[in-house]
Amino acid sequence: MLNFRTDLATERRDLYQKANNIENQIDGLESQKEVDENIKIERVKITNENGEKAIGKPMGNYITIDIKKLKIAQDEELKKASETLANELRKIIDEHIDKKGEILVVGLGNIYVTPDALGPKVINNIEVTRHIINYLPQYVKEGTRMVSAISPGVLGTTGIETLEILKGIVDNINPKLVIVIDALASRSIERISSTIQISDTGIVPGAGVGNTRAELSIKTLGIPVIAIGIPTVVETAVLVNDSLDLFITKLQEEAKSNDYLNQLKAEDNYEEIREALDPNDYNLIVTPKEIDELIENMATVVSGGINNAV
Amino acid sequence: MLNFRTDLATERRDLYQKANNIENQIDGLESQKEVDENIKIERVKITNENGEKAIGKPMGNYITIDIKKLKIAQDEELKKASETLANELRKIIDEHIDKKGEILVVGLGNIYVTPDALGPKVINNIEVTRHIINYLPQYVKEGTRMVSAISPGVLGTTGIETLEILKGIVDNINPKLVIVIDALASRSIERISSTIQISDTGIVPGAGVGNTRAELSIKTLGIPVIAIGIPTVVETAVLVNDSLDLFITKLQEEAKSNDYLNQLKAEDNYEEIREALDPNDYNLIVTPKEIDELIENMATVVSGGINNAV
Amino acid sequence: MLNFRTDLATERRDLYQKANNIENQIDGLESQKEVDENIKIERVKITNENGEKAIGKPMGNYITIDIKKLKIAQDEELKKASETLANELRKIIDEHIDKKGEILVVGLGNIYVTPDALGPKVINNIEVTRHIINYLPQYVKEGTRMVSAISPGVLGTTGIETLEILKGIVDNINPKLVIVIDALASRSIERISSTIQISDTGIVPGAGVGNTRAELSIKTLGIPVIAIGIPTVVETAVLVNDSLDLFITKLQEEAKSNDYLNQLKAEDNYEEIREALDPNDYNLIVTPKEIDELIENMATVVSGGINNAV
Amino acid sequence: MLNFRTDLATERRDLYQKANNIENQIDGLESQKEVDENIKIERVKITNENGEKAIGKPMGNYITIDIKKLKIAQDEELKKASETLANELRKIIDEHIDKKGEILVVGLGNIYVTPDALGPKVINNIEVTRHIINYLPQYVKEGTRMVSAISPGVLGTTGIETLEILKGIVDNINPKLVIVIDALASRSIERISSTIQISDTGIVPGAGVGNTRAELSIKTLGIPVIAIGIPTVVETAVLVNDSLDLFITKLQEEAKSNDYLNQLKAEDNYEEIREALDPNDYNLIVTPKEIDELIENMATVVSGGINNAV
């Protein structure tokens, strides 16, 4: 399998197609695009084992929503992005549980580390109903879905695996479905805080930053896990690898390139670059300067989307 | 039983003695004082059912540490307060588990509400070791105690009772003892963020603000629960009741008082005052203007104290 | 003059009327009320020296906007409050400068002290145009007013009087009018973060909390100063004084009162209460427990109101 | 002149030497190194016009302090770094004013943008004395230096040039020297929040990120300006340019390189890379993922250093 270094199924599909010179649809993968002015939706479905092997993800749905210029987005655009997310989320939830099935929303990450604070910030804005239905049922409409929310913290602060915390809570309060929000590593700085991936196959926290934790999925928690992932950081080696392509393209345009450079561009040089940067302490994980605002905007979009969908 | 409106055992003992005109020790209660320059320690032990009834708390240890002028405390004084807390905490932990017994530290409260943010802030500074002992045992000294920490959020934000969250986690990771940090309501504005109560009989979150939640104790969690409570808010009616005493004292000194006022002072007028204020939306829960700094200082004292003790 | 202990002209007028048993309009004071569902507007105008003496404020306009239940206000209500503020503000600005006159918005207070953070938070949301008009005039509509904004900090952090900082800036950039936002002390806990006072006679920062700083007004800055003041804290003695009235009223209703108590109620006991509390370190300045959320909501209302008005 | 894209005089000197194949000292430049375990000090002095031209900085002192592993630094190491800064700062201040000369400390930047929040955070911890000396001289020792501090905000939020704000304040309160703290762009991600440059020739805010503002210096403010600059961000093109060198070095070691690559490495490809990345919106300004903690640690070091030095 390729070392994809991305959690986004669409990026993996593109990389797989490039690596194998495939132009048509891959067997076991269905995909569909929808493009609006500032919002692009792409739905990838892995339908069989061949698709699983090709892009190294389990069978299920993977939806990518791209929002252009989130950094300078106005209230109206944030609202529209929120509605798009709500629509996709609603469909995917309905595939797994009925309208009254209880949902637990989980915000992974660390509130004190800006690019990792998305999950906890979303949780703070989720409209929870579980306690009202339990203690003050007269204040909610008949048929309201039970929603609860938790931000369990990170292993470095708690000393406890997120799975251990969630397993205990899920066993105790018995929701029918879990929605997990997590900050991802991206293969591309463009996607940072402007792409949302929804999938119904769970999540491996920290996978994108080489700090893999125990999987959160139906296998480990016993109920379906919908993951909402948003790239917020990128590894320097990834950044350099992609920039190198752009740089060589420019040299080619200027007829300054040569066979060796052309070959460099045709290949994926990530591993070599990483090996060059690592010993020099150069391969940091970075985030855009404007990450505070991007996280605020994204938290508004995601919490709004979840509140509407559930 | 009196309506004590305080979680501090020492305040309850004083109120009980006043209400019953008792000057000597109460049967079933042992107490002991230690006074240093800026720090006062008082240890109350409830030894039998009579003591339990008198002050409405279960048998066990209740230690109160008062720190004068915490608001303007310098690093040195905060350090000393931390050490005092560590000493008391160490003794009380040793009464329940051995030196290697695993401890889970729980910070109750809401990080987004300043006077309620103490618990989550303390958790952020606890030196957790559980994950290191599990994954990188070579990096810790032989015999290091396993410590983990969690900040479970509040019912209004999560929709889940704190007990439900903790029960799940405790059953899953099996610590031997829980330390819970909670912000309390005080009977006196002087004590706000300058008093620490340690007890080994558990805690009823929210009890002080009339928003009682399920008890966290050996009865509900199955393991001993040491509670560290710090007053951070006070009800207006409590404030007025105490101020009324001071006001009447002043009138008495000026020979302006009369029998009725003297009688008012001898009684506890809290209920009457509360009934006068409530319908006017006047009985708010308040906190000092400087609460941000008080909470920071107190979080430093408590996290330092716990880290030293465990 | 009475010791009013309030910066609100309407409260001073009421106190003056009570103290002097005046039921009709006071000479030199005009006032007018407008009541909507959740919003109450009261406009007081001091028209001559007699009015000035009566309530101890200079001639000019004093408008009080009361917003009920700001703490639980939804977006819609916040928007409406914002529009009310914008309307009043627009009228009062138009009395002093023309549509193109440059405005400097000043947010007093300390971002690190929650009840004092309103000014800096408002500044962060002001839509400034001065630099765009100066450097990128093509991006703004012809006729756009120049707006700039500053949050100068507090004396305890800067070591510099706010007047010294503002005098320097005003002399250098030459605006035509200053709008100052300040957190006030209130005479009543009900008004905390639910009342806005607009006046066009300037401000004495810190006056409400007995920490008077140099006046910001046309006298000291040379240009008109519109002050937007919002009560965010209250002194304990004030709280007790008002509560005492409610308590005695209740005793009277229960026929438990007596001549002396009735007389106590007729009088203003603030000074006596303050003298009783001060030596006991009991006369703290307090704020409601929910101050974080109140400040957020109020900052939304005030910044929205200013942006609309200018 | 070279396009140095760095504000650090030591980096410029190295780049100049490389570009001109100079191995010895440059005429007009004196430099001196001091290396301790974790702290490296380098002092560069530009002594004549030749030196000025060579590295494009005015005559004066430029001191660079490098702190290794600031991210994981413990209290002890932070304290030591603080003392090193204090020593260097004390010497450079003494060259310009006497022991009693009043100092204004200015923290540039935006408190709401993490990598730009260093200045405001430092200001919050400066021990100001000016107001105490003015109002309560009995509380300070005879001979205490007047210190004041301000965080003026950024052009995008205030609409006012920093120079305009400071000019007004300096003219009004008449300090003898200004210390300005600013976040810089670095030529190298290693230096982010681990290098401090002290210079006595003023500062051009925003110069490192292509957003040049009016110079703050003795020329514009009329008094000496000591600048404390700390790199907190880096441009992607800079990052790629440096990484490319490391990558080609690795290819050379593996004998995979060729003449063209060797030549690429010998040259500075920043301009070409920037031109390749810019049209693809790829040339973002980035910061390490751990920037929150780096800024906290650096604010502790800088405020401690200034407090000790003044």
mmCIF file with all atom_site columns, C-alpha atoms in Angstrom, chain A residues 15-76:
data_model
loop_
_atom_site.group_PDB
_atom_site.id
_atom_site.type_symbol
_atom_site.label_atom_id
_atom_site.label_alt_id
_atom_site.label_comp_id
_atom_site.label_asym_id
_atom_site.label_entity_id
_atom_site.label_seq_id
_atom_site.pdbx_PDB_ins_code
_atom_site.Cartn_x
_atom_site.Cartn_y
_atom_site.Cartn_z
_atom_site.occupancy
_atom_site.B_iso_or_equiv
_atom_site.pdbx_formal_charge
_atom_site.auth_seq_id
_atom_site.auth_comp_id
_atom_site.auth_asym_id
_atom_site.auth_atom_id
_atom_site.pdbx_PDB_model_num
ATOM 1  C CA . LEU A 1 15 ? -2.780  9.523  -5.272  1.00 0.00 ? 15 LEU A CA 1
ATOM 2  C CA . TYR A 1 16 ? -3.661  5.929  -6.092  1.00 0.00 ? 16 TYR A CA 1
ATOM 3  C CA . GLN A 1 17 ? -4.796  6.872  -9.578  1.00 0.00 ? 17 GLN A CA 1
ATOM 4  C CA . LYS A 1 18 ? -1.594  8.877  -10.150 1.00 0.00 ? 18 LYS A CA 1
ATOM 5  C CA . ALA A 1 19 ? 0.689   6.141  -8.823  1.00 0.00 ? 19 ALA A CA 1
ATOM 6  C CA . ASN A 1 20 ? -1.015  3.508  -10.977 1.00 0.00 ? 20 ASN A CA 1
ATOM 7  C CA . ASN A 1 21 ? -1.746  5.659  -14.016 1.00 0.00 ? 21 ASN A CA 1
ATOM 8  C CA . ILE A 1 22 ? -5.441  4.929  -13.729 1.00 0.00 ? 22 ILE A CA 1
ATOM 9  C CA . GLU A 1 23 ? -7.779  7.368  -15.380 1.00 0.00 ? 23 GLU A CA 1
ATOM 10 C CA . ASN A 1 24 ? -11.103 5.635  -14.992 1.00 0.00 ? 24 ASN A CA 1
ATOM 11 C CA . GLN A 1 25 ? -13.063 4.721  -11.903 1.00 0.00 ? 25 GLN A CA 1
ATOM 12 C CA . ILE A 1 26 ? -11.348 2.191  -9.648  1.00 0.00 ? 26 ILE A CA 1
ATOM 13 C CA . ASP A 1 27 ? -13.205 -1.077 -9.032  1.00 0.00 ? 27 ASP A CA 1
ATOM 14 C CA . GLY A 1 28 ? -14.731 -0.949 -5.567  1.00 0.00 ? 28 GLY A CA 1
ATOM 15 C CA . LEU A 1 29 ? -14.848 2.822  -5.495  1.00 0.00 ? 29 LEU A CA 1
ATOM 16 C CA . GLU A 1 30 ? -17.810 4.954  -6.500  1.00 0.00 ? 30 GLU A CA 1
ATOM 17 C CA . SER A 1 31 ? -17.518 8.695  -6.535  1.00 0.00 ? 31 SER A CA 1
ATOM 18 C CA . GLN A 1 32 ? -19.666 11.654 -7.311  1.00 0.00 ? 32 GLN A CA 1
ATOM 19 C CA . LYS A 1 33 ? -19.031 15.396 -7.376  1.00 0.00 ? 33 LYS A CA 1
ATOM 20 C CA . GLU A 1 34 ? -21.235 18.400 -6.766  1.00 0.00 ? 34 GLU A CA 1
ATOM 21 C CA . VAL A 1 35 ? -19.844 21.885 -7.239  1.00 0.00 ? 35 VAL A CA 1
ATOM 22 C CA . ASP A 1 36 ? -21.422 25.081 -6.026  1.00 0.00 ? 36 ASP A CA 1
ATOM 23 C CA . GLU A 1 37 ? -20.008 28.612 -6.144  1.00 0.00 ? 37 GLU A CA 1
ATOM 24 C CA . ASN A 1 38 ? -17.795 28.392 -3.077  1.00 0.00 ? 38 ASN A CA 1
ATOM 25 C CA . ILE A 1 39 ? -18.543 24.877 -1.890  1.00 0.00 ? 39 ILE A CA 1
ATOM 26 C CA . LYS A 1 40 ? -17.481 21.604 -3.499  1.00 0.00 ? 40 LYS A CA 1
ATOM 27 C CA . ILE A 1 41 ? -18.872 18.242 -2.344  1.00 0.00 ? 41 ILE A CA 1
ATOM 28 C CA . GLU A 1 42 ? -17.341 14.937 -3.295  1.00 0.00 ? 42 GLU A CA 1
ATOM 29 C CA . ARG A 1 43 ? -18.824 11.615 -2.188  1.00 0.00 ? 43 ARG A CA 1
ATOM 30 C CA . VAL A 1 44 ? -16.648 8.505  -2.334  1.00 0.00 ? 44 VAL A CA 1
ATOM 31 C CA . LYS A 1 45 ? -18.078 5.112  -1.476  1.00 0.00 ? 45 LYS A CA 1
ATOM 32 C CA . ILE A 1 46 ? -15.878 2.089  -0.930  1.00 0.00 ? 46 ILE A CA 1
ATOM 33 C CA . THR A 1 47 ? -18.016 -0.863 -1.950  1.00 0.00 ? 47 THR A CA 1
ATOM 34 C CA . ASN A 1 48 ? -15.768 -3.928 -1.831  1.00 0.00 ? 48 ASN A CA 1
ATOM 35 C CA . GLU A 1 49 ? -12.447 -5.301 -0.662  1.00 0.00 ? 49 GLU A CA 1
ATOM 36 C CA . ASN A 1 50 ? -10.690 -4.171 -3.794  1.00 0.00 ? 50 ASN A CA 1
ATOM 37 C CA . GLY A 1 51 ? -11.631 -0.587 -2.994  1.00 0.00 ? 51 GLY A CA 1
ATOM 38 C CA . GLU A 1 52 ? -10.503 -1.118 0.586   1.00 0.00 ? 52 GLU A CA 1
ATOM 39 C CA . LYS A 1 53 ? -7.099  -2.320 -0.537  1.00 0.00 ? 53 LYS A CA 1
ATOM 40 C CA . ALA A 1 54 ? -6.678  0.409  -3.134  1.00 0.00 ? 54 ALA A CA 1
ATOM 41 C CA . ILE A 1 55 ? -6.950  3.296  -0.737  1.00 0.00 ? 55 ILE A CA 1
ATOM 42 C CA . GLY A 1 56 ? -6.436  1.603  2.604   1.00 0.00 ? 56 GLY A CA 1
ATOM 43 C CA . LYS A 1 57 ? -9.738  2.543  4.191   1.00 0.00 ? 57 LYS A CA 1
ATOM 44 C CA . PRO A 1 58 ? -12.623 0.308  5.273   1.00 0.00 ? 58 PRO A CA 1
ATOM 45 C CA . MET A 1 59 ? -15.857 -0.016 3.231   1.00 0.00 ? 59 MET A CA 1
ATOM 46 C CA . GLY A 1 60 ? -18.243 2.839  3.809   1.00 0.00 ? 60 GLY A CA 1
ATOM 47 C CA . ASN A 1 61 ? -19.024 6.440  2.919   1.00 0.00 ? 61 ASN A CA 1
ATOM 48 C CA . TYR A 1 62 ? -16.487 9.264  2.694   1.00 0.00 ? 62 TYR A CA 1
ATOM 49 C CA . ILE A 1 63 ? -17.778 12.721 1.918   1.00 0.00 ? 63 ILE A CA 1
ATOM 50 C CA . THR A 1 64 ? -15.495 15.694 1.425   1.00 0.00 ? 64 THR A CA 1
ATOM 51 C CA . ILE A 1 65 ? -16.800 19.249 1.618   1.00 0.00 ? 65 ILE A CA 1
ATOM 52 C CA . ASP A 1 66 ? -14.424 21.996 0.465   1.00 0.00 ? 66 ASP A CA 1
ATOM 53 C CA . ILE A 1 67 ? -15.130 25.572 1.450   1.00 0.00 ? 67 ILE A CA 1
ATOM 54 C CA . LYS A 1 68 ? -13.209 28.220 -0.442  1.00 0.00 ? 68 LYS A CA 1
ATOM 55 C CA . LYS A 1 69 ? -11.782 31.169 1.399   1.00 0.00 ? 69 LYS A CA 1
ATOM 56 C CA . LEU A 1 70 ? -13.036 30.159 4.803   1.00 0.00 ? 70 LEU A CA 1
ATOM 57 C CA . LYS A 1 71 ? -10.632 32.611 6.369   1.00 0.00 ? 71 LYS A CA 1
ATOM 58 C CA . ILE A 1 72 ? -12.448 35.614 4.965   1.00 0.00 ? 72 ILE A CA 1
ATOM 59 C CA . ALA A 1 73 ? -15.893 34.003 4.962   1.00 0.00 ? 73 ALA A CA 1
ATOM 60 C CA . GLN A 1 74 ? -18.781 36.176 6.120   1.00 0.00 ? 74 GLN A CA 1
ATOM 61 C CA . ASP A 1 75 ? -21.679 35.024 8.316   1.00 0.00 ? 75 ASP A CA 1
ATOM 62 C CA . GLU A 1 76 ? -23.785 34.160 5.259   1.00 0.00 ? 76 GLU A CA 1
#
